[in-house]
Amino acid sequence: MSEARLARFPVAVLPKRLLDTRRHDRRAIQVSPLLTQCAGLDVAGALALLKTRPVGLTSEEAAARLLEHGPNVLAKDQRPSVLNLVWHAILNPLVILLGVLSAVSFATKDPRAGTMMVAMIILSVGLRLIQEAKGSRAAARLKAMISVKATVHRDGAVSEINVSQLVPGDVVQLGAGDMIPGDVRVVEAKDLFLIQGSLTGESLPVEKQPLEQSPPPAAPLELQNVAFLGTSVESGSALALVVATGKDTYIGGMAQSLAEREPETAFDRGIARFTWLMIQFIAVMVPLVFVINGLTKGNWGQAFFFAVAVAVGLTPEMLPMIATVCLSKGAVAMGRKKVIVKRLNAIQNLGAMDVLCTDKTGTLTLDRVILERHTDVALRESEEVLAYAYANSHFQTGLKSVLDRAVLAHDEAQARACITAFTKVDEIPFDFQRRIMSVVVRTQEGQDRLIAKGAPEAIFARCANFEIDGKLVPVNDVQFAALKKEYERLSRDGFRVLAVATKEGEPRGIVAGDVTPYGKADECELTLRGYVAFLDPPKESAGAALKALQGHGVSVKVLTGDNELVARKVCKEVGLATDFVLLGDDMEKMTDDELVHAVEKTTLFARVSPAHKRRIIEALQSLKHTVGFMGDGINDAPALHSADVGISVDTAVDIAKESADIILLERSLLVLDEGVLEGRKVFANILKYVRMGASSNFGNMFSVLGASIFVPFLPMLPVQILANNLLYDIGQTAIPSDSVDPDQLQKPRPWDLKELTRFIVFIGPCSSVFDYTTYLVLLFVFGCWNRSTPEIAAHSQSLFQTGWFLESLLTQTLIIHIIRTGKIPFLQSRSSLAVAILSVLVMATGVALPFTPLGPYLGFTTVPLFYWPFLALTLVCYALLTQGVKTLLLRRRWIGL
């Protein structure tokens, strides 16, 4: 995981190795002194210090503070300035190489070549700047659709605003699933537990309380009344005072102390390897060409400039621009299809994804959970069980799940009436280890009653009795087995089942030094009361969506916290095979190696925890799969970070949205499938340029070496090579808008350097064959060997150079249409209109150049009339040969197009 994760705001689950404060310079990373002061004051003192009040700031005060402190974002989230965009575009090895070569040309008094190289730099950098600026604006518009909100008190009212608009002095409400929107001082709290492992490495939630701490502890992270940006609420609720925002936060200072680089994808690494491969080619070729031409021609000055021009010709200077434009266009196209891209480089991973791990709720099902049954242990309808479940859901302050909402939506007067008979005493928040949520209420008789609701197997393990027909019956293993069979009948019918249990006790007071009189240890010796059963019908579109993803080479694996029986039934109804099922308890007993062998064939993982999900993803990645994970809950954040591409929905909790790379505006696998196809289009178009540039350069190496050895003059003037390269580059600028054949989208295409090497080795020399035939025809048919007088020699040289320029430019432009598809070009597959028009314009410009006033300036002359039929025949033969070699490679499956 890259340090760049640190720069995303708000930060979700950051790697411990980055955020362990012991690894950073304490002088560079400081907690705001104001935050420490607030921690040592009581609530009234903290509010006074921030010049605010319990009802929050006014809009006017907030606006003034926003101007003073700036937006509540970290550096990476701010839109880049023009200077940053320019610097980013220039700081590229290919552009730097061109700049050095142009400087050398001007220094050695070759302004034509220097000017041509400057024009190429302007073309590459300029187009990239324009597209990056457009992409930045489009990304800002798209991200605005998924911006994280904060619930804030302003003007005496409660409202939701973007977290970027928060300022010191704001009073915010926090609930389960919320990200902490800044460094805050807790003002009020009820069972507030935070996940702050991203800062401390702790695996367990930490409770926060509003009491002042004086003197404060030496380690800022040990402050019990302070919460930091980058952490999240697991359970409970609170009011908090915002003390520091943006770069003034603890994690903001840490972000500035680290290199802020985007995490590299496999595609990024492949592009980098290709770039340096081209530079290595140049490092070998240029000195060789210089020495050969110097020795054979005797003019070392000309040889030097020719070698410089060859270096430029071998430089794929348009690659950064092509990649940027492809990614930007892809992001905008995906946005139109309700897929929002938060990180551009994630587009390629989405296209390369071959395994999708997802929960079933809302993905395979409608996410409209209905409470269908409320029964005793004998599966007879029970109003008492419903009343207990209703009280549990009503009194809890944590994030209410879809099951809680279904219970509360159940229109039963008796269930609602029970609330008036209870007074809440305490609650024991849900966590994914226990899988139980409990509340403690005081009855009208003055007794405390603990009401627990959770996974049946978790409740069973804590029960000493069960109730049937008004009698309490002690349980043993045999009876529990019988009870398990009863609730499994509901599961087999597709119901999601929760067990309900209670425990009576004497009332307790507040324990000294502890504001929570009840804890997890009290969830014992329970009495099982019965079950509540929910139905979440499958989506009608789920089956078609699964077939579409599988047809595009993406296998779907379901990771759910539900039990095996419910998950099997849903999977069966949507057409997903469940021949192999793995349970979370079984995973616990497996070594990593055993899990790696199991995950490949398993399609359903049931009763899994957040840690299990992460292990599954990492096991799949170890098998060289590109793994996507789709989740929307608090428990999904670790898996979203571990996956190659994290996918969430705009209705997800804050921590899930901020952990994801891709956000779906509609929770549908069909929408995701559309996004996958767009990702593959982006990859296909970038790969077109890479293949064209690499194969063309490889062929040019042989052509230039041969011409340097046996042609008695420079085969092409340096300025002509540069003009050829500039026109070819212009023709390539339309590649990002090119159409992609449907068969190129049928399966994931990860970066494959071996396949690219085979393509270069076989396709590249095809151009050299016709370069050499052109040399021979120009030398022996058109008499370019003739150097009997200086005038004839000059004309022969100019004719040869013009003839090769035309053949080289036209064949390079034509090859675009052959390499872009695995089919027969022009007949079975046609390029986009933009590519076709630019190809025609480039070829027409090249043909017209010798006849224009610019022709003599560039050293061109008109070619004989008979040369044009020869050139036309060369183009036809070249197209046929390249198409034949390409078809042979495809049939042998040595390459894939």
Short mmCIF file of N, CA and C in Angstrom, two decimals, residues 703 710 765-782 800 803-804 807 811 867 870-871 873-875 877-878 881:
data_model
loop_
_atom_site.label_atom_id
_atom_site.label_comp_id
_atom_site.label_asym_id
_atom_site.label_seq_id
_atom_site.Cartn_x
_atom_site.Cartn_y
_atom_site.Cartn_z
N SER A 703 16.28 -0.23 -39.96
CA SER A 703 16.31 0.59 -41.17
C SER A 703 17.41 1.64 -41.09
N PHE A 710 25.34 1.47 -45.71
CA PHE A 710 25.63 1.37 -47.15
C PHE A 710 25.15 2.55 -48.00
N PRO A 765 9.97 -5.59 -37.65
CA PRO A 765 10.77 -5.76 -38.87
C PRO A 765 9.97 -5.70 -40.17
N CYS A 766 8.63 -5.80 -40.11
CA CYS A 766 7.83 -5.70 -41.34
C CYS A 766 8.07 -4.38 -42.04
N SER A 767 8.18 -3.31 -41.24
CA SER A 767 8.42 -2.01 -41.86
C SER A 767 9.82 -1.93 -42.45
N SER A 768 10.79 -2.62 -41.81
CA SER A 768 12.16 -2.58 -42.33
C SER A 768 12.25 -3.22 -43.70
N VAL A 769 11.45 -4.28 -43.96
CA VAL A 769 11.46 -4.94 -45.26
C VAL A 769 11.18 -3.93 -46.36
N PHE A 770 10.18 -3.07 -46.16
CA PHE A 770 9.79 -2.13 -47.21
C PHE A 770 10.65 -0.87 -47.17
N ASP A 771 11.26 -0.58 -46.04
CA ASP A 771 12.28 0.49 -46.04
C ASP A 771 13.43 0.10 -46.95
N TYR A 772 13.87 -1.17 -46.86
CA TYR A 772 14.99 -1.62 -47.68
C TYR A 772 14.60 -1.70 -49.17
N THR A 773 13.40 -2.14 -49.47
CA THR A 773 12.97 -2.14 -50.89
C THR A 773 12.92 -0.72 -51.42
N THR A 774 12.51 0.22 -50.58
CA THR A 774 12.49 1.63 -50.99
C THR A 774 13.91 2.13 -51.23
N TYR A 775 14.85 1.78 -50.33
CA TYR A 775 16.24 2.16 -50.55
C TYR A 775 16.73 1.67 -51.92
N LEU A 776 16.48 0.40 -52.18
CA LEU A 776 17.00 -0.21 -53.41
C LEU A 776 16.39 0.44 -54.65
N VAL A 777 15.06 0.67 -54.61
CA VAL A 777 14.41 1.29 -55.78
C VAL A 777 14.94 2.71 -55.98
N LEU A 778 15.09 3.47 -54.91
CA LEU A 778 15.57 4.84 -55.05
C LEU A 778 17.02 4.87 -55.54
N LEU A 779 17.82 3.94 -55.06
CA LEU A 779 19.24 3.94 -55.44
C LEU A 779 19.45 3.43 -56.86
N PHE A 780 18.77 2.34 -57.23
CA PHE A 780 19.07 1.70 -58.51
C PHE A 780 18.08 2.01 -59.62
N VAL A 781 16.81 2.25 -59.29
CA VAL A 781 15.82 2.57 -60.32
C VAL A 781 15.80 4.06 -60.62
N PHE A 782 15.86 4.86 -59.56
CA PHE A 782 15.80 6.31 -59.75
C PHE A 782 17.18 6.97 -59.73
N PHE A 800 16.44 10.88 -52.64
CA PHE A 800 16.43 9.71 -51.77
C PHE A 800 15.75 10.05 -50.43
N GLY A 803 12.00 10.56 -50.90
CA GLY A 803 11.33 9.28 -51.15
C GLY A 803 11.18 8.46 -49.89
N TRP A 804 12.26 8.39 -49.08
CA TRP A 804 12.15 7.61 -47.85
C TRP A 804 11.23 8.31 -46.84
N GLU A 807 7.65 7.39 -47.87
CA GLU A 807 7.35 5.98 -47.58
C GLU A 807 7.26 5.73 -46.08
N THR A 811 3.64 4.71 -44.37
CA THR A 811 3.52 3.37 -43.81
C THR A 811 3.28 3.42 -42.30
N TYR A 867 7.31 7.21 -59.20
CA TYR A 867 7.51 6.83 -57.80
C TYR A 867 6.17 6.62 -57.10
N PHE A 870 4.78 3.10 -57.36
CA PHE A 870 5.63 2.24 -56.52
C PHE A 870 5.26 2.40 -55.05
N LEU A 871 5.06 3.66 -54.63
CA LEU A 871 4.70 3.92 -53.23
C LEU A 871 3.35 3.30 -52.89
N LEU A 873 2.01 0.67 -54.31
CA LEU A 873 2.22 -0.78 -54.23
C LEU A 873 2.90 -1.16 -52.91
N THR A 874 3.85 -0.34 -52.49
CA THR A 874 4.52 -0.58 -51.21
C THR A 874 3.53 -0.56 -50.05
N LEU A 875 2.62 0.40 -50.05
CA LEU A 875 1.63 0.51 -48.98
C LEU A 875 0.73 -0.72 -48.95
N CYS A 877 1.38 -3.78 -50.18
CA CYS A 877 2.16 -4.96 -49.77
C CYS A 877 2.49 -4.92 -48.28
N TYR A 878 2.81 -3.74 -47.79
CA TYR A 878 3.12 -3.59 -46.36
C TYR A 878 1.90 -3.93 -45.51
N LEU A 881 1.40 -7.76 -45.65
CA LEU A 881 2.39 -8.49 -44.86
C LEU A 881 2.13 -8.33 -43.36
#
